[in-house]
PDB file of C-alpha atoms in Angstrom:
ATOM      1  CA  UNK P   1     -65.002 -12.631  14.295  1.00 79.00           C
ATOM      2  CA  UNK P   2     -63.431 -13.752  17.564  1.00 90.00           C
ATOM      3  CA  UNK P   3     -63.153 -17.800  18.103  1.00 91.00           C
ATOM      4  CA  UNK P   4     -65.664 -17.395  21.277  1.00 92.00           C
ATOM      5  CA  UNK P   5     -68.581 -16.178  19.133  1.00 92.00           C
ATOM      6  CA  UNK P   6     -67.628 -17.364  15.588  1.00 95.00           C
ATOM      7  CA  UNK P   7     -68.796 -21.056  14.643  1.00 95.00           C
ATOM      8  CA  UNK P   8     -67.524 -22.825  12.000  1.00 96.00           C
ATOM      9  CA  UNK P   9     -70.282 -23.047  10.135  1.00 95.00           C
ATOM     10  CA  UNK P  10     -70.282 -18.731  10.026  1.00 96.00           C
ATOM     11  CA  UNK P  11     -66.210 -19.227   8.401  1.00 96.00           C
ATOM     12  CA  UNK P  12     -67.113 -22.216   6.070  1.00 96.00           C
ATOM     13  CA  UNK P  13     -69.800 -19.200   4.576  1.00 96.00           C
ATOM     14  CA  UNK P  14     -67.872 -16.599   4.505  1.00 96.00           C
ATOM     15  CA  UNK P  15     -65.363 -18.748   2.558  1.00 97.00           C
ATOM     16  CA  UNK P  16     -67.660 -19.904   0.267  1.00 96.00           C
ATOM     17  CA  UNK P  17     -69.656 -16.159  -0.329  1.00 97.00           C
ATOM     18  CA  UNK P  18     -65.744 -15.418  -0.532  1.00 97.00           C
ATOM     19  CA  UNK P  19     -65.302 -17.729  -3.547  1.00 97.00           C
ATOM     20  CA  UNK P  20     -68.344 -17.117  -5.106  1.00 97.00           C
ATOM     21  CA  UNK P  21     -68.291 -13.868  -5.510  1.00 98.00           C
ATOM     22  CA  UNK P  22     -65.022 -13.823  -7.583  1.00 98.00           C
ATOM     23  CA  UNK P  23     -66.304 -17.055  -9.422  1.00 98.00           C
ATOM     24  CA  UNK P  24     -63.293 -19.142  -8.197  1.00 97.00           C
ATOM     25  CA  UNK P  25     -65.439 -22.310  -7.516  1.00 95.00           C
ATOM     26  CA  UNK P  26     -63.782 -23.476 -11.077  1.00 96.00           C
ATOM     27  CA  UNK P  27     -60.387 -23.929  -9.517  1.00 97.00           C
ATOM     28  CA  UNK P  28     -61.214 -24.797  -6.091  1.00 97.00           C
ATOM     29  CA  UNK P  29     -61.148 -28.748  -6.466  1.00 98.00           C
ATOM     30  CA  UNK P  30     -60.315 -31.121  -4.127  1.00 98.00           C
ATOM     31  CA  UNK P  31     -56.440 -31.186  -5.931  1.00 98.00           C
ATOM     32  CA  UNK P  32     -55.791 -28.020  -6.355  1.00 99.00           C
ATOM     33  CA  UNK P  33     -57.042 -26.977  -2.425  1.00 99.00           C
ATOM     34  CA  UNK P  34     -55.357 -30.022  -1.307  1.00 99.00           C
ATOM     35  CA  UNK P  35     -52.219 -28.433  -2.905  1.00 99.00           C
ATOM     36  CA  UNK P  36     -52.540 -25.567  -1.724  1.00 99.00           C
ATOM     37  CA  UNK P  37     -52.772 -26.465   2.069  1.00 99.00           C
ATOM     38  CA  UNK P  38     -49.562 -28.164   1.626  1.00 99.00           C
ATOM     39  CA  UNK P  39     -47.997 -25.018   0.093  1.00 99.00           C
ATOM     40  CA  UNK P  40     -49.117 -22.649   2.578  1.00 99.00           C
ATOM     41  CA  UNK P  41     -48.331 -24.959   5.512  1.00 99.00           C
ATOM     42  CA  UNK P  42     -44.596 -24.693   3.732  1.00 99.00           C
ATOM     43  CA  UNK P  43     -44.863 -20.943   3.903  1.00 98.00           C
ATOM     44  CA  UNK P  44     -45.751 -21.193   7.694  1.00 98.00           C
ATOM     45  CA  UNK P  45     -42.939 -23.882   8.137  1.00 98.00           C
ATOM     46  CA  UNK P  46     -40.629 -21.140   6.209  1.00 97.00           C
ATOM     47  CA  UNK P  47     -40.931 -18.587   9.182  1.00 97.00           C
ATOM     48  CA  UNK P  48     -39.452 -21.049  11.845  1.00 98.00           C
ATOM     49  CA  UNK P  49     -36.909 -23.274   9.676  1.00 97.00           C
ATOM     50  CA  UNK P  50     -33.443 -21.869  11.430  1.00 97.00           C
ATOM     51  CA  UNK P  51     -35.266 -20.576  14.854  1.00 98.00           C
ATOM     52  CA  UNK P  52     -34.205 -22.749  18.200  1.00 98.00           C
ATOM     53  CA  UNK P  53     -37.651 -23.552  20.215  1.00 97.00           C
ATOM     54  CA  UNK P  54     -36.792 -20.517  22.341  1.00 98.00           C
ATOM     55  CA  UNK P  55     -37.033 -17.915  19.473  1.00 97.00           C
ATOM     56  CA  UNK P  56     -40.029 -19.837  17.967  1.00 97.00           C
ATOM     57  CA  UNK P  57     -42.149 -19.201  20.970  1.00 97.00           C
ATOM     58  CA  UNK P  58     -40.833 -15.644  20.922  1.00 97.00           C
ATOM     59  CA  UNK P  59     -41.305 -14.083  17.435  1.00 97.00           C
ATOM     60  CA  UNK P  60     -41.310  -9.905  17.119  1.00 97.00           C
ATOM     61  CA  UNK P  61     -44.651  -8.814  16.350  1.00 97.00           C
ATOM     62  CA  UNK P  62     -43.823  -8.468  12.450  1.00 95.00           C
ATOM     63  CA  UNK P  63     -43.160 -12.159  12.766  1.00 97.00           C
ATOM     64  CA  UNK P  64     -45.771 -13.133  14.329  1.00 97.00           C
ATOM     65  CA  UNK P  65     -48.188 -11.319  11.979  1.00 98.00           C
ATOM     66  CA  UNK P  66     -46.623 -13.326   8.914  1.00 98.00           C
ATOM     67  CA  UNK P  67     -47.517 -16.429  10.991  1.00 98.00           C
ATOM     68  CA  UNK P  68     -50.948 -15.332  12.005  1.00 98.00           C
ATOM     69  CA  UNK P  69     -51.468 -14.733   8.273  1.00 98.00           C
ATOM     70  CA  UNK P  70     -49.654 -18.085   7.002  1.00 98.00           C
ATOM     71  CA  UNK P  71     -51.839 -19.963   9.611  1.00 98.00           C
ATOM     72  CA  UNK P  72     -54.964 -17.933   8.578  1.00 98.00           C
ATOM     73  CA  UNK P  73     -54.301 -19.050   4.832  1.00 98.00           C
ATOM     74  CA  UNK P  74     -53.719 -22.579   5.714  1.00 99.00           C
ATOM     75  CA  UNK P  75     -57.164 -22.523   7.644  1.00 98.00           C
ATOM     76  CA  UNK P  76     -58.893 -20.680   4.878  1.00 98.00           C
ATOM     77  CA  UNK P  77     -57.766 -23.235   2.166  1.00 98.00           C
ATOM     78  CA  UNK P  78     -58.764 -26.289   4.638  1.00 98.00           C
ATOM     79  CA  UNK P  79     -62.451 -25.012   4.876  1.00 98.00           C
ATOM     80  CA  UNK P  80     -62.349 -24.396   1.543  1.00 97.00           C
ATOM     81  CA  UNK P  81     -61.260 -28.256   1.176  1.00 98.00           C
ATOM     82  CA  UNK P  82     -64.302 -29.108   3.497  1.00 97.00           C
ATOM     83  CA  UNK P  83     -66.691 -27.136   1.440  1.00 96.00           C
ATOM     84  CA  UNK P  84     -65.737 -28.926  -1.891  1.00 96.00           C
ATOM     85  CA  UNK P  85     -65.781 -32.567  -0.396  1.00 97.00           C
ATOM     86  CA  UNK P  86     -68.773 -31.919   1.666  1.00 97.00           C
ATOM     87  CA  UNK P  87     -66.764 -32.836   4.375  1.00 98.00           C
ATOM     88  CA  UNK P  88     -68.238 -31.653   8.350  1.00 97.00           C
ATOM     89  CA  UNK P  89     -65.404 -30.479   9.888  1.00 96.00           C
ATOM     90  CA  UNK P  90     -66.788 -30.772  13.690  1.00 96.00           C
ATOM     91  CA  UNK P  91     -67.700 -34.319  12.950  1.00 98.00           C
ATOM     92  CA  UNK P  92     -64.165 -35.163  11.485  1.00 98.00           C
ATOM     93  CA  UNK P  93     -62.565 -33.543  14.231  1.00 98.00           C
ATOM     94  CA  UNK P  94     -64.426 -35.154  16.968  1.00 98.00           C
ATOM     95  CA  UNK P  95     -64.228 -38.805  15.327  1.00 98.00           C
ATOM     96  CA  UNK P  96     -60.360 -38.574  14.825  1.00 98.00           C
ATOM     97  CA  UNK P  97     -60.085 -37.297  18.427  1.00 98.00           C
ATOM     98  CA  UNK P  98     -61.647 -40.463  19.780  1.00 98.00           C
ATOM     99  CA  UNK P  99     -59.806 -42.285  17.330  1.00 98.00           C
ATOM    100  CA  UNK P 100     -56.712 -40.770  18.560  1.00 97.00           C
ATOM    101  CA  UNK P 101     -57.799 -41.181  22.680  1.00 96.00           C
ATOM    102  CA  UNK P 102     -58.241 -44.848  21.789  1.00 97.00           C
ATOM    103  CA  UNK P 103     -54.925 -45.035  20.057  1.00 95.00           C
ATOM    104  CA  UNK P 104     -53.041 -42.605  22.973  1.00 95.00           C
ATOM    105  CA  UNK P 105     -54.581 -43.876  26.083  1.00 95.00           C
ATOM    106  CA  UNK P 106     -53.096 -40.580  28.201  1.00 95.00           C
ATOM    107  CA  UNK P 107     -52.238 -42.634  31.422  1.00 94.00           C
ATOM    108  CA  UNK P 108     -50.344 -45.079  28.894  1.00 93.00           C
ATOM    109  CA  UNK P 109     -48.779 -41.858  27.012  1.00 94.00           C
ATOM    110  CA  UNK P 110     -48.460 -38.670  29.173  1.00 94.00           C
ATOM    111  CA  UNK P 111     -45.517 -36.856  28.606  1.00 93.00           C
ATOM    112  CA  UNK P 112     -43.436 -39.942  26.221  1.00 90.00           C
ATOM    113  CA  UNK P 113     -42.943 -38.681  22.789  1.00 87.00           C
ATOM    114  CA  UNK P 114     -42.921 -40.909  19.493  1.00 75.00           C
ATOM    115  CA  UNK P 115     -45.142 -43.822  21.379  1.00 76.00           C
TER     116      UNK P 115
END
């Protein structure tokens, strides 16, 4: 399911066949999702915590699995999230980035950091 043929419509359903099938829908509210995002995001966080920017962009492959998987978990869990609020993730992205444009003009912001 590479990103250049998968949409995320295809990954919101395969979560949610996912779910179903084991009958998890019962503990897959809003809190306990929401929860979990923040937990696996530590996990991810976990893998870089003592690294200097150099390493970080240079983990050994077994590394860089972990973080593939961390990431993949974190992803999971937020579609998840979208399928139990009924939440369209395309529209939420594309309404916070012109929220975000409007708020980051780029020829007021290019290359500052903490404007």
């Amino acid at each position: 399911m590479p990103d250049k043929t998968t949409t995320v419509a295809e990954l919101r359903d395969a979560l949610r066949r996912f779910v179903d099938e084991r009958d998890w829908q019962q503990f897959h509210t809003p809190k306990n999702l929401a929860m979990s995002i923040a937990i696996e995001t530590a996990e991810l966080m976990e893998h870089f915590q003592w690294l200097s920017p150099a390493a970080a962009r240079d983990l050994p492959e077994a590394d860089l699995q972990n973080v593939r998987e961390e990431l993949a978990d974190i992803f999971c869990y937020a579609l998840s999230f979208a399928n139990a609020m009924g939440i369209d993730v395309s529209d939420a992205v594309r309404e916070k980035m012109i929220k975000n444009a409007a708020k980051y003009p780029a020829d007021r912001v290019r290359g500052k950091l903490g404007v």
